[in-house]
Structures are given as structure tokens and as C-alpha cells.
Coordinates of C-alpha atoms and ligand atoms in Angstrom, one line a residue:
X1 CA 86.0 -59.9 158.7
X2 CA 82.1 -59.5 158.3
X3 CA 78.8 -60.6 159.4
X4 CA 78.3 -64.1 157.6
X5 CA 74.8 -64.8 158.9
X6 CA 73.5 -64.7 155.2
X7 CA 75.7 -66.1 153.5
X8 CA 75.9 -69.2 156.3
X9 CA 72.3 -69.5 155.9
X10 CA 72.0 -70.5 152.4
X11 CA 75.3 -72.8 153.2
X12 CA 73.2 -74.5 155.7
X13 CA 70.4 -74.8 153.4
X14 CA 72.3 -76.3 150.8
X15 CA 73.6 -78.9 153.0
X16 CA 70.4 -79.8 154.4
X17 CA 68.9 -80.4 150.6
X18 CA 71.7 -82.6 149.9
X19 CA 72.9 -84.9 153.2
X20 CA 69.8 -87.4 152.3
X21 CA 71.4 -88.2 148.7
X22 CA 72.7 -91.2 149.7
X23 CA 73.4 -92.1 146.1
X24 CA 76.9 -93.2 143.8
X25 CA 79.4 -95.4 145.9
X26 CA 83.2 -94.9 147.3
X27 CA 86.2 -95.1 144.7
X28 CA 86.8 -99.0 144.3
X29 CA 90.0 -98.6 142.3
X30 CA 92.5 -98.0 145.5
X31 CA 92.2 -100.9 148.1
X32 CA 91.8 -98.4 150.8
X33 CA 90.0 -95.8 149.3
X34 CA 87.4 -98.7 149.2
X35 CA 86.7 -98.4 152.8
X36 CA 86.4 -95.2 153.4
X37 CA 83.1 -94.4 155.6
X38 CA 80.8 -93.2 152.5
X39 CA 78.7 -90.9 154.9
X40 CA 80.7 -87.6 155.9
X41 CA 79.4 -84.7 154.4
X42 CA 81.3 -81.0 154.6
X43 CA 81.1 -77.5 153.2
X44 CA 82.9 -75.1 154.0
X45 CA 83.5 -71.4 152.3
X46 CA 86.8 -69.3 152.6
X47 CA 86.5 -65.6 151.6
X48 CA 89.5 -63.9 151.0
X49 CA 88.5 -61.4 153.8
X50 CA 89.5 -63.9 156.0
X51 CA 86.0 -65.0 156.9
X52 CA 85.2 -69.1 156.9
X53 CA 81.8 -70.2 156.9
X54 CA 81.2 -74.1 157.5
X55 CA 78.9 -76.9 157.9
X56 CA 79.1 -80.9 158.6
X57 CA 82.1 -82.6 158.7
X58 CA 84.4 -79.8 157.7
X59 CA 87.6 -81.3 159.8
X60 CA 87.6 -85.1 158.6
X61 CA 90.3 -86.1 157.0
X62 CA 91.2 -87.4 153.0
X63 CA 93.4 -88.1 150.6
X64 CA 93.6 -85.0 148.7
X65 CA 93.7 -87.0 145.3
X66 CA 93.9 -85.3 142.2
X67 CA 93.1 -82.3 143.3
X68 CA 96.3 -81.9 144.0
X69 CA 97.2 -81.8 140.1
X70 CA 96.2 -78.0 140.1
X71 CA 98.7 -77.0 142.5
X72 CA 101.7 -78.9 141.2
X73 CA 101.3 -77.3 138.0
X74 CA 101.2 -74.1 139.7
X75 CA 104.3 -75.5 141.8
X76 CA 105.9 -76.6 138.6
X77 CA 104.8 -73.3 136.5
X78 CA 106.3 -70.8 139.3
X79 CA 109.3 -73.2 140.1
X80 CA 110.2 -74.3 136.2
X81 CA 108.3 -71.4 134.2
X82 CA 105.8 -71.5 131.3
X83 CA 108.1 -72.6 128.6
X84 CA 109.7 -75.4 129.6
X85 CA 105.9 -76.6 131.3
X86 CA 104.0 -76.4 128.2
X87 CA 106.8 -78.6 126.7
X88 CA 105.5 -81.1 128.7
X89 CA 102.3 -80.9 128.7
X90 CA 99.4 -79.1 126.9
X91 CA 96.0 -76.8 128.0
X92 CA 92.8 -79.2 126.0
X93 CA 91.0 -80.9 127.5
X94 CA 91.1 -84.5 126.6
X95 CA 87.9 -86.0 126.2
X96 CA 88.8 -89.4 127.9
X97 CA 89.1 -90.7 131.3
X98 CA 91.5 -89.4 133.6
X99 CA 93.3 -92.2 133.7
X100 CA 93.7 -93.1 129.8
X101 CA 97.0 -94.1 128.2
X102 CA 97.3 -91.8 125.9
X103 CA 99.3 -88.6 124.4
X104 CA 97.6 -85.8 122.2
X105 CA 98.7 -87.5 119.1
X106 CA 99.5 -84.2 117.7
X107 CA 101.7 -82.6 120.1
X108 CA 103.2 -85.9 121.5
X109 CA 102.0 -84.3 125.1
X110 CA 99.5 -85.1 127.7
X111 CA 96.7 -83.4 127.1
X112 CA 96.1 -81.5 130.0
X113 CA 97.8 -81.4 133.7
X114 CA 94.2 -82.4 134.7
X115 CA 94.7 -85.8 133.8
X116 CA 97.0 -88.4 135.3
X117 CA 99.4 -88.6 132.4
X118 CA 99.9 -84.3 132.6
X119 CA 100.6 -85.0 136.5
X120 CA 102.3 -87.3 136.0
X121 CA 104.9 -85.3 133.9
X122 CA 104.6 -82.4 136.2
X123 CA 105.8 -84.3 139.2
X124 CA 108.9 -85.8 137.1
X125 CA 109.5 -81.8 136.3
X126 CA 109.5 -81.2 139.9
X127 CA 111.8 -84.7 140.9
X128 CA 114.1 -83.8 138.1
X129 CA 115.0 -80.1 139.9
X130 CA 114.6 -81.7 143.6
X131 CA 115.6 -85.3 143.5
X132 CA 114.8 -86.9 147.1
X133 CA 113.8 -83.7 148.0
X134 CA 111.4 -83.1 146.0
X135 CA 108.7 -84.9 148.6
X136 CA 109.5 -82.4 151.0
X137 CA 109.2 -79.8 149.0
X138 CA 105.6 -80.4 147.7
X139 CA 104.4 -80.9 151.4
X140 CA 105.9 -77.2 151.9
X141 CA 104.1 -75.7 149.6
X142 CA 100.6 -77.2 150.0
X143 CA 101.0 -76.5 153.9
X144 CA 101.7 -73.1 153.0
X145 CA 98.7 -73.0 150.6
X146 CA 96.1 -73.9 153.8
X147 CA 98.7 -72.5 156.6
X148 CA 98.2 -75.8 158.3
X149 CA 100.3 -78.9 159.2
X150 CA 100.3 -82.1 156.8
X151 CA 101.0 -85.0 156.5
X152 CA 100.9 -88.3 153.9
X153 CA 98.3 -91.1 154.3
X154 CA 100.7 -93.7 154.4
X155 CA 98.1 -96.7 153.8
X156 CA 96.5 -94.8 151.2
X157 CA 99.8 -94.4 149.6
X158 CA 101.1 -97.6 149.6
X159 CA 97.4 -99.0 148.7
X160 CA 97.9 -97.2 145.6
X161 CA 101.1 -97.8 144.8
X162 CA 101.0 -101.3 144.8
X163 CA 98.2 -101.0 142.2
X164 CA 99.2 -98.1 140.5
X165 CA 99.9 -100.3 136.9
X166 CA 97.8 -97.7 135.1
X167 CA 99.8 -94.5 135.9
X168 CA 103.3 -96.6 135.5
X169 CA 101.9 -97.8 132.0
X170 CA 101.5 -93.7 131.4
X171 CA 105.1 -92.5 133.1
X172 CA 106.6 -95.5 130.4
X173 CA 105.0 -94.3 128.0
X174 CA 105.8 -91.0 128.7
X175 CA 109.4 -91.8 129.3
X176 CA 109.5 -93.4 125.9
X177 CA 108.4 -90.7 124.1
X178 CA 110.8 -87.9 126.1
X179 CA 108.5 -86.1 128.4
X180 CA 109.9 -87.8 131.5
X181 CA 113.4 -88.0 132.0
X182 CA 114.1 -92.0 133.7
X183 CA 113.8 -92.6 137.4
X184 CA 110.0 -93.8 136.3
X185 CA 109.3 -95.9 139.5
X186 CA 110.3 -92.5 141.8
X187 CA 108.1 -90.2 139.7
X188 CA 105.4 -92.3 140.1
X189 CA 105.9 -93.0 144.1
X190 CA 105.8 -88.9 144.4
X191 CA 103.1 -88.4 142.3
X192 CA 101.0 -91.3 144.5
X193 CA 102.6 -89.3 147.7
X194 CA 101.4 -86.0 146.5
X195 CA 98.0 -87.5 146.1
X196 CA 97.8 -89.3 149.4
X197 CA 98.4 -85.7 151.4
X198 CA 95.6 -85.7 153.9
X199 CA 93.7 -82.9 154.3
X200 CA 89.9 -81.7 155.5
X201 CA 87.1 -79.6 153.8
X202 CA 88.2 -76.4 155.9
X203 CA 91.5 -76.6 154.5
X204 CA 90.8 -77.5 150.7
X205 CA 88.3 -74.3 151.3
X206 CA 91.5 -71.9 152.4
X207 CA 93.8 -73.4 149.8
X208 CA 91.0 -72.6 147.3
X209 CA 90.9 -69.0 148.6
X210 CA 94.8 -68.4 148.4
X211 CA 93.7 -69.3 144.1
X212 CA 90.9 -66.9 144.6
X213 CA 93.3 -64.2 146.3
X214 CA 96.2 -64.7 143.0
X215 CA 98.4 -67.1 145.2
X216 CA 98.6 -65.5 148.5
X217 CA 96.8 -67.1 151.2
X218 CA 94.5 -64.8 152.4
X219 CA 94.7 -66.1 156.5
X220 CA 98.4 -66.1 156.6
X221 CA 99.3 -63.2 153.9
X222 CA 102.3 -65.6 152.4
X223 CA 102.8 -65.7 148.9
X224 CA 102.6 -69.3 147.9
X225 CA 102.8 -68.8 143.8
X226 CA 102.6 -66.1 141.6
X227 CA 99.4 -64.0 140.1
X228 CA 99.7 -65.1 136.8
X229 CA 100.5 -68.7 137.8
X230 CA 96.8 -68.5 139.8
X231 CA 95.5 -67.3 136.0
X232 CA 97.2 -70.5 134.4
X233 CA 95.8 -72.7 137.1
X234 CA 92.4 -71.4 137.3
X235 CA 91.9 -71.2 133.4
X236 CA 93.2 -75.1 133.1
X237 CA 90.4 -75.6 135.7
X238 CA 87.6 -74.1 134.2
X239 CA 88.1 -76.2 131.2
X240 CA 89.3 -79.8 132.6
X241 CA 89.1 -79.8 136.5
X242 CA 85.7 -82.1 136.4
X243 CA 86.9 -85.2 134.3
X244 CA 84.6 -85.8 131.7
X245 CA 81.6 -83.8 133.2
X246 CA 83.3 -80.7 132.9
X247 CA 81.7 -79.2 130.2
X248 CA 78.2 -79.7 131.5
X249 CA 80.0 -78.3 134.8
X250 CA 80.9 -75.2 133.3
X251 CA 77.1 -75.2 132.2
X252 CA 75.8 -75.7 135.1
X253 CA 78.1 -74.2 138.0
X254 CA 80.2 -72.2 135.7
X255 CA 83.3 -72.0 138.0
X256 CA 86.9 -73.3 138.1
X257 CA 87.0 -76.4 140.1
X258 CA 88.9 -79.7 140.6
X259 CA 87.4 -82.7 142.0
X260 CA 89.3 -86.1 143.3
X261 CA 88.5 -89.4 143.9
X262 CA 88.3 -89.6 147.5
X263 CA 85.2 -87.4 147.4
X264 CA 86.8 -84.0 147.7
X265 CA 85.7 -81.0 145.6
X266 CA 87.3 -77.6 145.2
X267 CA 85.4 -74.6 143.6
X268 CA 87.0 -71.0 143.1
X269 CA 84.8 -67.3 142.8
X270 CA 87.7 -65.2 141.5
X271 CA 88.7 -62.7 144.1
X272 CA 86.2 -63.5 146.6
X273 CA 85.8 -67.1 148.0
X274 CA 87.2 -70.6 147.9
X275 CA 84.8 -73.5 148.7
X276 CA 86.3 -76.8 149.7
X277 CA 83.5 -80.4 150.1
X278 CA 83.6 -83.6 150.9
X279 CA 81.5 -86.7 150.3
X280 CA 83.1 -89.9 149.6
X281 CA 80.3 -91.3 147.0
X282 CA 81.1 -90.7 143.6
X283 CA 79.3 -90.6 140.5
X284 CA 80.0 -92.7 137.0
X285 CA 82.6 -89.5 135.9
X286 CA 84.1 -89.6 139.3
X287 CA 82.9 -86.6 140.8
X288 CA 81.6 -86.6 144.5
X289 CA 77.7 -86.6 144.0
X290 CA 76.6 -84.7 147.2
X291 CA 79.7 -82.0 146.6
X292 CA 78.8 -81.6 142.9
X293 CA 75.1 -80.8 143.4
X294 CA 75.9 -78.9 146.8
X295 CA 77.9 -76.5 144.1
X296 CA 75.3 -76.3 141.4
X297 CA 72.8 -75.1 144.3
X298 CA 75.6 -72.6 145.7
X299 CA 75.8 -71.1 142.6
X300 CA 72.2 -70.9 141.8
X301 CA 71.9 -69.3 145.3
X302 CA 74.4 -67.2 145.3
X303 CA 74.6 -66.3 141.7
X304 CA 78.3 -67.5 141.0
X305 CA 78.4 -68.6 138.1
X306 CA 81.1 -67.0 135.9
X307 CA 78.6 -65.6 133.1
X308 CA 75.8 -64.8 136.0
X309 CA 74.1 -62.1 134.4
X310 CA 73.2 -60.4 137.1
X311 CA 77.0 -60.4 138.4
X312 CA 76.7 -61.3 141.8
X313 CA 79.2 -63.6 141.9
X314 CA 81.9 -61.8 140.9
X315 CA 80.8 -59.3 144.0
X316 CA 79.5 -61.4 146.2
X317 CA 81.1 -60.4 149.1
X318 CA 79.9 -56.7 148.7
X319 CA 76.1 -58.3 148.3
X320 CA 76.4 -60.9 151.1
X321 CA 78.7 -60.3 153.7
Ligands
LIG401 N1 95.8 -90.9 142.7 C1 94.7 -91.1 141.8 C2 95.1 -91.8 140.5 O1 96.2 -91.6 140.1 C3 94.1 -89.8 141.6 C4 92.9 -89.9 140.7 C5 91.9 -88.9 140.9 O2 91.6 -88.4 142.0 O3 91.2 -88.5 139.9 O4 94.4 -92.6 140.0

């Protein structure tokens, strides 16, 4: 543990430049998500030196959304292994929405685990080993990943459930072509469950840290998945976690993230912090507008960008704490 007063300062300062954009609007898609209050705003950073530095509404609670995708490949990678995985799905990024009906025409795959088709066919890896289980077992692990109790939004989950036609178009599809194995309406009721998790900014922050820290979460010292599963997750990230903005992303912030549609962002420095943010209002790609800028000034700030020249980032804990 260190003295954060730097670091907390430019935090602050980031969130004061960015709470007056009042601009984008909630996700409309899910009935409830619809009616979410559009005004929290959070940051907050989790160093894998077990300092956390926060600011705003760090403890309100979402729907973890798809950013739950890069953990259940990681759950699937370390639970299943690499081979039979990347039968099921591939590493490109796709191009399209995340929610398009379609299968790299070349590989007969999704194209990423980013997307909802690729999470889709994770979860049906992870029902087909656990069954009923399986719900249980994915709550486990992401309570292990933040060291903090969870739960499942259950409005948010049946909200999306009963409108989920797009991602049970994708699991028939899927199922037609072999990826996913039959029991189509269960895979698709644990994939809505895994994304209807609730969890706050503090937590997405110390989750992202156990990814900065190779899998083991730095506040409780458990090892949650394995070092080269963080490398898998992290890389698939870096090139798909930010929908169809995540080229200019890697441009502009030049870190692995994943964003989701309830607003929630999560950023990773590679052996030094996790940040987790919050802001309901969304942009056109689906990316939170406050949380994506909030991260294009951190990394400015704080040089973290992954091709900083200066290489701050990648030390940043020795430079600012
Ligand atoms: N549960 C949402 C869906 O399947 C997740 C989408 C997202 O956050 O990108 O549409």
C-alpha cells in the first residue's frame, strides 16, 4: 500500500471534466435497462498493490452486461482448455454489431467471444460440463474475481429474457451449425443470468486488477484463472472489447478493455492497475460516453497507453504511487 494522493488527484480531475457530459442516452433494447437513472457517474482504480483510489458513485449497482463475456471465456479457457475453445469460437474481430446473426463464413465460428454469438457458445461450453449447476458456478467464480458477494438482477434478467429473440436466433443458429450442443432455451437463460450479475464500479475495478495481476486477485491472493488464460483474455480485449469503436479505442486509449450496455467500462494496465466506470448513457457503438472519455483522459494523464513512448504506463505505479 502507498501514498495515492497523486494519482487520486488526477482521478478527481478527470471526473470533474467529465460529470457535466450529459450527452448519449440509457440502453433502450432491455425493458429495464430503459429506466435505469442515466446520472451516476464512478471511477474507481484498483492497483495490484492493493491500493483503490475512487470517485462518485463507485458503490451503485448494475447489470454487469457483457462485460462479463471476458471472464467466461477465461472460465471456459481454464475450465475446458484452448483446444476445444477455439473450436467454438475464433480471436477476429468481427466488424459488425455485437449482436449480429452471423458466423465467420470461413471458419463456421463466431467471430470473437466479444460478441454475443462467441458468448453465447461459451456459456453452452460451460452448461454442457455443469448442467443446472453451471449458474452456480459462474457466480463463484466472478465473486472470487472481486472477493465480494453477488447476486442476479432478477428483473433485469427476466426483462431480457423475454426479449432476448436476437441472441436465441444466434444459439439456433449456432445449434444448427454444431457449435452448441441442444438445450438452446437453457444456454440462453444462463448467458442472460451471467449478464444480469450485479455489480458496482469498485468491484469491476478489483476484478479488472485480478486480470492485471495474471488471474489472482490481488486483495484476496486467490487464484481465480490461470496466467496464460489472463494473456488470452486480455489479448481478445485489446482487439474486440469496445464493439465497433475498438479500433479507434486502441488509438486513442490503447488498453485492453470491455464495455457493456448498462454503462459499465473495464480498462486493464498490465501488471499494475484495473479501472472499473460507470455511466449509464451510451453512445451510437454502445459504449458508456462519460466512462469512454474518462479513459481516453486517464491515459493521456497518466500515460497508459500500451505504445506510450515515454513508458509510464507500464510503470506507473513506481512513477505515481
Ligand atoms: N445481455 C446483453 C445482450 O445480450 C449484453 C449486451 C452488451 O452488453 O453488449 O444483448
Amino acid at each position: 500500500m502507498g501514498d495515492t494522493r497523486i494519482l487520486s488527484e488526477v482521478i478527481k480531475k478527470v471526473y470533474e471534466k467529465n460529470i457535466t457530459n450529459k450527452t448519449g442516452n440509457v440502453a433502450q433494447y432491455i425493458p429495464e435497462l430503459a429506466k435505469v437513472d442515466p446520472e451516476p457517474f464512478g471511477i474507481a482504480v484498483a492497483t495490484v498493490n492493493k491500493d483503490i483510489i475512487t470517485v462518485g458513485d463507485v458503490e451503485k449497482k448494475f447489470t454487469i452486461q457483457s462485460i462479463s463475456k471476458t471472464f467466461i471465456f477465461g472460465l471456459a479457457l481454464d475450465l475446458i482448455g484452448p483446444e476445444k475453445v477455439f473450436q467454438h469460437v475464433g480471436a477476429e474481430p468481427s466488424g459488425e454489431a455485437f449482436n449480429a446473426i452471423e458466423l465467420d463464413p470461413v471458419k463456421n465460428v463466431p467471430y470473437n467471444p466479444m460478441v454475443n454469438a462467441g458468448a453465447l457458445s461459451m456459456s453452452s461450453l460451460i452448461y454442457d460440463k455443469y448442467g443446472n449447476s453451471s449458474e452456480q458456478v459462474i457466480l463463484d467464480f466472478f465473486e472470487n474475481l472481486c472477493g465480494e458477494k453477488l447476486s442476479i438482477n432478477q428483473q433485469v434478467y427476466e426483462s431480457e429474457l423475454n426479449t432476448a429473440h436476437r441472441n436465441r436466433a444466434l444459439a439456433h443458429l449456432m445449434n444448427g451449425a454444431g457449435i452448441i450442443n441442444g438445450k438452446v432455451d437453457e444456454k440462453v437463460a444462463l448467458y442472460t443470468k451471467q449478464c444480469s450479475i450485479e455489480i458496482n464500479a469498485k468491484e469491476l475495478a478489483i476484478m479488472a486488477s485480478t486480470l492485471a495481476n495474471f488471474g489472482t486477485n490481488p486483495y484476496t491472493g486467490k487464484s481465480v484463472f490461470g496466467p496464460i488464460t489472463a494473456r488470452y483474455i486480455l489479448s481478445v480485449m485489446f482487439t474486440c472489447g469496445m464493439y465497433d469503436y475498438a479500433g479507434r479505442w486502441a488509438v486513442d486509449v490503447g488498453l485492453p478493455a470491455k464495455s457493456g450496455v448498462s454503462g459499465g467500462l473495464m480498462a486493464v494496465v498490465n501488471r499494475q492497475i484495473g479501472i472499473g466506470l460507470y455511466s449509464p448513457r451510451l453512445d451510437n457503438s454502445g459504449n458508456s460516453i462519460r466512462a469512454t472519455k474518462a479513459c481516453v483522459h486517464l491515459a493521456e494523464e497518466l500515460g497508459l497507453h500500451a505504445f506510450e513512448f515515454t513508458n509510464k504506463g507500464s510503470s506507473m505505479l513506481d512513477f505515481y504511487i
